[in-house]
Short mmCIF file of C-alpha atoms and ligand atoms in Angstrom, two decimals:
data_model
loop_
_atom_site.label_atom_id
_atom_site.label_comp_id
_atom_site.label_asym_id
_atom_site.label_seq_id
_atom_site.Cartn_x
_atom_site.Cartn_y
_atom_site.Cartn_z
CA THR Y 1 -6.63 -9.54 5.61
CA TYR Y 2 -3.49 -7.53 5.13
CA ILE Y 3 -3.59 -3.79 4.48
CA VAL Y 4 -1.32 -1.14 2.97
CA THR Y 5 -0.75 1.80 5.29
CA ASP Y 6 0.72 5.31 5.48
CA ALA Y 7 4.35 4.49 4.67
CA CYS Y 8 3.42 3.52 1.09
CA ILE Y 9 2.22 7.02 0.23
CA ARG Y 10 4.54 8.61 -2.37
CA CYS Y 11 7.06 5.73 -2.03
CA LYS Y 12 5.32 2.94 -3.95
CA PHE Y 13 8.17 0.47 -4.23
CA THR Y 14 5.76 -2.12 -5.70
CA ASP Y 15 7.92 -5.09 -4.61
CA CYS Y 16 4.76 -6.36 -2.93
CA VAL Y 17 2.79 -6.97 -6.12
CA GLU Y 18 5.14 -9.59 -7.56
CA VAL Y 19 4.72 -12.05 -4.70
CA CYS Y 20 0.95 -11.97 -4.16
CA PRO Y 21 -0.50 -15.36 -5.20
CA VAL Y 22 -3.94 -13.89 -5.86
CA ASP Y 23 -2.87 -10.58 -7.46
CA CYS Y 24 -4.97 -8.45 -5.14
CA PHE Y 25 -2.99 -5.18 -5.20
CA TYR Y 26 -4.55 -2.06 -6.74
CA GLU Y 27 -2.70 1.08 -7.74
CA GLY Y 28 -3.57 4.70 -7.10
CA GLU Y 29 -1.49 7.69 -8.05
CA ASN Y 30 0.32 7.86 -4.71
CA MET Y 31 -0.11 4.46 -3.03
CA LEU Y 32 -1.25 0.88 -3.44
CA VAL Y 33 -4.03 -0.92 -1.60
CA ILE Y 34 -4.98 -4.55 -1.01
CA HIS Y 35 -8.49 -5.81 -1.77
CA PRO Y 36 -9.59 -7.23 1.59
CA ASP Y 37 -12.07 -9.66 0.05
CA GLU Y 38 -9.46 -11.10 -2.29
CA CYS Y 39 -6.50 -11.30 0.12
CA ILE Y 40 -6.04 -14.86 1.44
CA ASP Y 41 -3.94 -13.76 4.40
CA CYS Y 42 -0.83 -15.62 3.26
CA GLY Y 43 1.43 -12.87 4.60
CA VAL Y 44 4.15 -13.20 1.95
CA CYS Y 45 3.88 -9.55 0.89
CA GLU Y 46 4.53 -8.13 4.35
CA PRO Y 47 8.33 -8.65 4.43
CA GLU Y 48 8.71 -7.63 0.78
CA CYS Y 49 7.93 -3.97 1.46
CA PRO Y 50 11.23 -2.19 2.24
CA ILE Y 51 9.49 0.40 4.42
CA GLU Y 52 7.06 -1.89 6.22
CA ALA Y 53 3.92 -0.32 4.83
CA ILE Y 54 2.05 -3.65 4.82
CA LYS Y 55 0.48 -4.96 8.02
CA PRO Y 56 -2.20 -7.39 9.11
CA ASP Y 57 -5.46 -5.53 9.74
CA THR Y 58 -5.18 -6.49 13.41
CA GLU Y 59 -2.50 -3.78 13.52
CA ASP Y 60 -4.69 -1.11 11.93
CA ASP Y 61 -5.25 2.19 13.73
CA ALA Y 62 -7.95 2.07 16.39
CA ASP Y 63 -10.47 3.69 14.07
CA GLY Y 64 -9.81 1.11 11.34
CA LYS Y 65 -9.09 3.78 8.81
CA TRP Y 66 -6.55 1.86 6.75
CA LEU Y 67 -8.79 -1.14 6.27
CA ALA Y 68 -11.57 1.24 5.23
CA LEU Y 69 -9.26 3.01 2.79
CA ASN Y 70 -7.99 -0.27 1.30
CA SER Y 71 -11.58 -1.52 0.90
CA LYS Y 72 -12.75 1.68 -0.71
CA TYR Y 73 -10.02 2.12 -3.30
CA ALA Y 74 -9.50 -1.55 -4.21
CA THR Y 75 -12.82 -1.39 -6.05
CA VAL Y 76 -11.91 1.82 -7.88
CA TRP Y 77 -8.23 1.65 -8.78
CA PRO Y 78 -6.73 -0.67 -11.44
CA ASN Y 79 -5.05 -3.96 -10.56
CA ILE Y 80 -1.23 -4.02 -10.53
CA THR Y 81 0.79 -7.24 -10.81
CA VAL Y 82 4.13 -6.12 -12.24
CA ARG Y 83 6.76 -4.21 -10.31
CA LYS Y 84 7.78 -0.78 -11.53
CA ASP Y 85 10.20 1.93 -10.42
CA PRO Y 86 9.15 4.07 -7.49
CA PRO Y 87 8.45 7.79 -8.04
CA ALA Y 88 11.59 9.87 -8.75
CA ASP Y 89 11.24 11.74 -5.46
CA TYR Y 90 10.47 8.73 -3.25
CA LYS Y 91 13.46 9.36 -0.98
CA GLU Y 92 11.92 12.60 0.28
CA PHE Y 93 8.95 10.65 1.58
CA GLU Y 94 10.61 7.57 3.04
CA THR Y 95 11.06 8.98 6.52
CA ILE Y 96 7.92 11.11 6.74
CA THR Y 97 5.07 9.78 8.86
CA ASN Y 98 1.36 10.65 8.82
CA LYS Y 99 1.39 11.31 5.08
CA LEU Y 100 -2.30 10.63 4.52
CA GLU Y 101 -3.65 14.15 4.92
CA LYS Y 102 -0.95 15.98 3.01
CA TYR Y 103 0.22 13.56 0.36
CA PHE Y 104 -2.44 10.98 -0.35
CA SER Y 105 -3.74 12.89 -3.38
FE1 LIG K 1 -1.56 -11.07 -1.38
FE2 LIG K 1 -0.90 -12.72 0.60
FE3 LIG K 1 -0.32 -10.12 0.78
FE4 LIG K 1 -2.85 -10.93 0.95
S1 LIG K 1 -1.20 -11.39 2.41
S2 LIG K 1 -2.08 -9.21 -0.26
S3 LIG K 1 -2.86 -12.66 -0.48
S4 LIG K 1 0.53 -11.58 -0.71
FE1 LIG K 2 3.87 0.35 -1.15
FE2 LIG K 2 5.64 -1.17 0.03
FE3 LIG K 2 4.19 -2.15 -1.90
S1 LIG K 2 5.87 0.98 -0.47
S2 LIG K 2 3.86 -0.40 -3.21
S3 LIG K 2 3.45 -1.45 0.03
S4 LIG K 2 6.33 -2.57 -1.52
#
């Protein structure tokens, strides 16, 4: 499966949702996640993200935390299939790394 990772937090470009053939993106307030059981591993979303937030789960952190986070929230957050504008302050967050602790919620 593919997973959404740290870079998405507070940027949320949502270009990814338009290309997914199985519509398996889910939207939280500050990031999107992929439903690992629905993703068919086609890989077309990966290059669509301008900040490279999407990766195959083989590139997850050693503790597997992003796959766990995607799995957890994909069953809670609503489905998103249509692109929308990113948050007004997205530029402030584009270059920040390790956003999970401070900016996830
Ligand atoms: Fe959707 Fe394909 Fe991306 Fe999986 S890899 S989330 S199926 S576009
Ligand atoms: Fe996030 Fe990139 Fe999609 S920033 S919303 S994974 S296009």
